[in-house]
Coordinates of N, CA and C in Angstrom, one line a residue:
X1 N 31.4 -30.6 25.2 CA 31.8 -31.9 24.8 C 30.9 -32.7 23.9
X2 N 29.7 -32.9 24.8 CA 28.6 -33.8 24.5 C 28.0 -33.1 23.2
X3 N 27.9 -31.7 23.2 CA 27.4 -31.1 22.0 C 28.1 -31.0 20.7
X4 N 29.5 -31.3 20.8 CA 30.2 -31.3 19.6 C 29.7 -32.7 18.9
X5 N 29.8 -33.6 19.8 CA 29.6 -34.9 19.5 C 28.1 -34.9 18.6
X6 N 27.1 -34.3 18.9 CA 25.9 -34.4 18.3 C 25.7 -33.5 17.1
X7 N 26.8 -32.8 16.9 CA 26.7 -31.7 15.7 C 27.8 -32.4 14.4
X8 N 28.4 -33.4 14.9 CA 29.1 -34.0 14.2 C 28.3 -35.3 13.1
X9 N 28.8 -35.3 12.0 CA 28.1 -36.5 11.1 C 28.8 -37.4 11.5
X10 N 28.2 -38.7 11.6 CA 28.9 -39.8 12.1 C 28.8 -40.7 10.8
X11 N 30.0 -41.4 10.7 CA 30.1 -42.3 9.6 C 29.9 -43.6 10.0
X12 N 28.8 -44.2 9.1 CA 28.6 -45.3 9.3 C 29.6 -46.4 8.8
X13 N 28.8 -48.0 8.8 CA 30.0 -49.0 8.1 C 29.9 -48.8 6.7
X14 N 28.9 -48.3 6.3 CA 29.2 -48.2 4.6 C 29.7 -46.8 4.2
X15 N 30.3 -45.9 5.2 CA 30.8 -44.7 4.5 C 30.1 -43.5 4.6
X16 N 28.8 -43.8 4.6 CA 27.8 -42.7 4.5 C 27.5 -42.2 5.6
X17 N 27.1 -40.7 5.8 CA 27.1 -40.0 6.8 C 25.5 -40.1 7.3
X18 N 25.8 -40.3 8.5 CA 24.3 -40.4 9.4 C 24.1 -39.3 10.1
X19 N 22.9 -38.9 9.7 CA 22.2 -37.2 10.1 C 21.9 -37.8 11.8
X20 N 22.3 -36.8 12.7 CA 21.8 -36.7 14.0 C 20.7 -36.1 14.4
X21 N 19.9 -36.2 15.3 CA 18.7 -35.2 15.6 C 19.2 -33.9 15.8
X22 N 20.3 -33.8 16.3 CA 20.7 -32.1 16.0 C 20.9 -31.5 15.0
X23 N 21.3 -32.4 14.0 CA 21.4 -31.6 12.7 C 20.0 -31.6 12.0
X24 N 19.2 -32.1 11.9 CA 17.7 -32.2 11.9 C 17.2 -30.9 12.3
X25 N 17.4 -30.9 13.6 CA 16.7 -29.6 14.5 C 17.5 -28.3 13.9
X26 N 18.7 -28.2 13.7 CA 19.3 -27.3 12.9 C 18.9 -27.0 11.6
X27 N 18.8 -27.8 10.6 CA 17.9 -27.8 9.6 C 16.6 -26.9 9.6
X28 N 16.0 -27.6 10.5 CA 14.4 -26.9 11.0 C 14.6 -25.8 11.2
X29 N 15.5 -25.4 12.3 CA 15.6 -23.7 12.5 C 16.1 -22.9 11.4
X30 N 16.4 -23.7 10.6 CA 17.2 -22.7 9.4 C 15.8 -22.8 8.3
X31 N 15.2 -23.5 8.2 CA 14.0 -23.2 7.0 C 12.8 -22.2 8.1
X32 N 12.9 -22.3 9.6 CA 11.8 -21.4 10.1 C 12.5 -20.0 10.0
X33 N 13.8 -19.7 10.0 CA 14.4 -18.5 10.0 C 13.8 -18.1 8.5
X34 N 14.3 -18.8 7.6 CA 13.7 -18.4 5.9 C 12.4 -18.1 5.8
X35 N 11.2 -19.0 6.6 CA 10.1 -18.8 6.3 C 9.7 -17.6 7.0
X36 N 10.3 -17.4 8.2 CA 10.3 -15.9 9.0 C 10.5 -14.7 8.1
X37 N 11.7 -14.8 7.3 CA 12.1 -13.6 6.3 C 11.1 -13.6 5.3
X38 N 10.4 -14.7 4.8 CA 9.8 -14.6 3.7 C 8.3 -13.9 4.1
X39 N 7.9 -14.3 4.9 CA 6.7 -13.8 5.9 C 7.0 -12.3 6.2
X40 N 8.0 -11.8 6.6 CA 8.2 -10.4 6.8 C 8.1 -9.8 5.6
X41 N 8.7 -10.3 4.6 CA 8.8 -9.4 3.2 C 7.5 -9.5 2.6
X42 N 6.4 -10.6 2.7 CA 5.3 -10.7 2.3 C 4.3 -9.5 3.0
X43 N 4.5 -9.4 4.3 CA 3.6 -8.4 5.1 C 4.1 -7.0 4.6
X44 N 5.5 -7.0 4.4 CA 5.9 -5.4 3.7 C 5.2 -5.3 2.4
X45 N 5.3 -5.9 1.6 CA 4.6 -5.9 0.3 C 3.1 -5.9 0.3
X46 N 2.4 -6.4 1.2 CA 0.9 -6.5 1.4 C 1.0 -4.8 2.0
X47 N 1.6 -4.4 2.6 CA 1.4 -2.8 3.5 C 1.6 -1.9 2.2
X48 N 2.9 -1.9 1.3 CA 3.0 -1.6 0.2 C 1.9 -1.1 -0.4
X49 N 1.3 -2.2 -1.0 CA 0.0 -2.2 -1.8 C -1.1 -1.7 -1.1
X50 N -1.3 -2.0 0.2 CA -2.6 -1.2 0.8 C -2.4 0.4 1.0
X51 N -1.1 0.7 1.2 CA -0.9 2.0 0.9 C -0.9 2.8 0.1
X52 N -0.8 2.3 -1.2 CA -1.2 2.5 -2.8 C -2.2 2.7 -2.8
X53 N -3.4 1.7 -2.3 CA -4.6 2.0 -2.0 C -5.1 2.9 -1.4
X54 N -4.7 3.3 -0.3 CA -5.2 4.2 0.8 C -4.9 5.5 0.2
X55 N -3.7 5.6 -0.8 CA -3.6 7.0 -1.2 C -4.8 7.3 -2.6
X56 N -5.0 6.3 -3.3 CA -6.2 6.6 -4.4 C -7.5 6.8 -3.3
X57 N -7.6 6.2 -2.3 CA -8.9 6.1 -1.5 C -9.0 8.0 -0.9
X58 N -7.7 8.2 -0.4 CA -7.9 9.6 -0.1 C -7.9 10.9 -0.9
X59 N -7.3 10.6 -2.1 CA -7.7 11.2 -3.5 C -9.2 11.3 -3.6
X60 N -9.9 10.2 -3.6 CA -11.1 10.4 -4.0 C -12.0 11.1 -2.8
X61 N -11.4 10.3 -1.5 CA -12.3 11.4 -0.6 C -12.2 12.8 -0.5
X62 N -11.0 13.2 -1.1 CA -10.5 14.9 -1.1 C -11.8 15.7 -2.3
X63 N -11.7 14.8 -3.5 CA -12.7 15.2 -4.5 C -13.9 15.3 -3.7
X64 N -14.2 14.1 -3.2 CA -15.8 14.5 -2.7 C -15.9 15.6 -1.7
X65 N -15.1 15.8 -0.9 CA -15.3 16.8 0.2 C -15.3 18.1 -0.5
X66 N -14.3 18.2 -1.8 CA -14.6 19.4 -2.4 C -16.0 19.8 -2.9
X67 N -16.7 18.5 -3.5 CA -17.6 18.7 -4.0 C -19.1 18.8 -2.9
X68 N -18.8 18.3 -1.9 CA -19.9 18.4 -1.1 C -19.8 19.8 -0.3
X69 N -18.3 20.5 -0.3 CA -18.1 21.7 0.8 C -18.3 23.0 -0.4
X70 N -18.6 22.5 -1.7 CA -18.7 23.6 -2.9 C -17.4 24.5 -3.0
X71 N -16.1 24.0 -2.4 CA -15.1 24.4 -2.9 C -14.4 24.3 -4.2
X72 N -13.8 25.2 -4.5 CA -13.3 25.4 -6.1 C -11.6 25.0 -6.0
X73 N -11.5 24.2 -7.3 CA -9.9 23.6 -7.4 C -9.4 24.9 -8.1
X74 N -8.1 24.6 -8.5 CA -7.3 25.7 -8.9 C -7.5 26.1 -10.4
X75 N -7.9 24.7 -11.2 CA -8.2 25.1 -12.2 C -9.6 25.4 -12.6
X76 N -10.6 25.3 -11.7 CA -11.9 25.8 -11.8 C -11.7 27.2 -11.3
X77 N -11.0 28.0 -10.5 CA -10.4 29.2 -10.3 C -9.9 29.8 -11.4
X78 N -9.1 29.2 -12.2 CA -8.4 29.8 -13.6 C -9.7 30.1 -14.6
X79 N -10.4 29.0 -14.6 CA -11.5 29.1 -15.5 C -12.2 30.3 -15.4
X80 N -12.7 30.3 -14.0 CA -13.8 31.6 -13.6 C -12.9 32.9 -13.7
X81 N -11.6 32.9 -13.7 CA -10.9 34.1 -13.9 C -11.2 34.5 -15.2
X82 N -11.0 33.8 -16.1 CA -10.8 34.0 -17.7 C -12.4 34.4 -17.7
X83 N -13.3 33.7 -17.6 CA -14.7 34.1 -17.8 C -14.9 35.3 -17.3
X84 N -14.3 35.9 -16.0 CA -14.7 37.2 -15.6 C -14.0 38.3 -16.3
X85 N -12.7 38.1 -16.7 CA -12.1 38.7 -17.8 C -12.7 39.3 -19.1
X86 N -13.3 38.3 -19.9 CA -14.1 38.4 -20.9 C -15.4 39.2 -20.4
X87 N -16.1 38.9 -19.5 CA -17.2 39.7 -19.2 C -16.7 41.2 -18.8
X88 N -15.6 41.2 -18.0 CA -15.3 42.6 -17.8 C -14.9 43.3 -19.4
X89 N -14.3 42.6 -20.1 CA -13.9 43.2 -21.4 C -15.2 43.6 -22.0
X90 N -16.5 42.7 -22.2 CA -17.8 43.0 -22.9 C -18.2 44.2 -22.2
X91 N -18.4 44.4 -21.2 CA -18.7 45.6 -20.1 C -18.2 47.0 -20.6
X92 N -17.0 46.6 -20.4 CA -16.0 47.8 -20.8 C -16.5 48.5 -22.6
X93 N -16.8 47.4 -23.2 CA -17.1 47.8 -24.6 C -18.5 48.7 -24.6
X94 N -19.5 47.9 -23.9 CA -20.8 48.2 -23.6 C -21.1 50.0 -23.1
X95 N -20.2 50.1 -22.3 CA -19.8 51.2 -21.5 C -19.4 52.3 -22.5
X96 N -18.3 52.1 -23.3 CA -17.8 52.8 -24.3 C -19.0 53.1 -25.4
X97 N -19.7 52.6 -25.9 CA -20.8 52.6 -26.9 C -21.9 53.3 -26.1
X98 N -22.1 53.1 -24.9 CA -23.3 53.8 -24.1 C -22.8 55.6 -23.9
X99 N -21.4 55.5 -23.6 CA -20.6 57.0 -23.7 C -20.7 57.5 -24.5
X100 N -20.4 57.1 -26.0 CA -20.4 57.6 -27.0 C -21.8 58.3 -27.6
X101 N -23.0 57.3 -27.3 CA -24.2 57.3 -27.8 C -24.9 58.4 -26.9
X102 N -24.4 58.5 -25.3 CA -25.1 59.9 -24.7 C -24.4 61.1 -25.2
X103 N -23.3 61.1 -25.6 CA -22.2 62.4 -25.8 C -22.9 62.7 -27.0
X104 N -23.2 61.9 -27.9 CA -23.9 62.6 -29.8 C -25.4 63.1 -29.0
X105 N -26.1 62.2 -28.2 CA -27.5 62.6 -28.2 C -27.6 64.1 -27.5
X106 N -26.3 64.4 -26.5 CA -26.3 65.4 -25.5 C -25.9 66.6 -26.5
X107 N -25.0 66.2 -27.6 CA -24.6 67.4 -28.3 C -25.9 67.7 -29.5
X108 N -26.7 66.7 -29.6 CA -27.8 67.1 -30.7 C -28.8 67.9 -29.9
X109 N -29.1 67.5 -28.7 CA -29.9 68.3 -27.6 C -29.7 69.6 -27.6
X110 N -28.2 70.1 -27.3 CA -28.0 71.2 -27.4 C -27.9 71.8 -28.6
X111 N -27.6 71.4 -29.8 CA -27.6 72.0 -31.0 C -29.4 72.5 -31.3
X112 N -30.2 71.3 -31.0 CA -31.6 71.7 -31.0 C -32.0 73.0 -30.0
X113 N -31.6 73.3 -29.2 CA -31.8 74.0 -28.0 C -31.1 75.5 -28.5
X114 N -30.3 75.5 -29.4 CA -29.4 76.7 -30.0 C -30.1 77.0 -31.2
X115 N -30.8 76.3 -31.8 CA -31.6 76.6 -33.1 C -32.9 77.4 -32.6
X116 N -33.4 76.6 -31.6 CA -34.8 77.5 -31.4 C -34.4 78.9 -31.1
X117 N -33.4 79.4 -30.5 CA -33.0 80.8 -30.1 C -32.5 81.5 -30.9
X118 N -32.0 80.8 -32.0 CA -31.3 81.4 -33.1 C -32.3 81.8 -34.2

């Protein structure tokens, strides 16, 4: 019953409400809880920003490790594959030219040997 009396606003002679110590304590607790909520939200936002920065750091570190370990990325592998195909095609053309030239010279040598005996 005593607590109920402290929670009530008492009417003074002028009709204005008088705030008791218990009421101001309640308001203080309310403000403290709001402040705690705001602080918690701030911490969550800071962690979110830090994790985004950490993600960028991780990407940079992975790039550095790839360069240090002389590993290749998928893009570099595709470029290497295209270069190898072009080199292989060029070598096929050279081999074909060499085979034709060797065949012609062999035919000319055989024709020369046959002319000597005829």
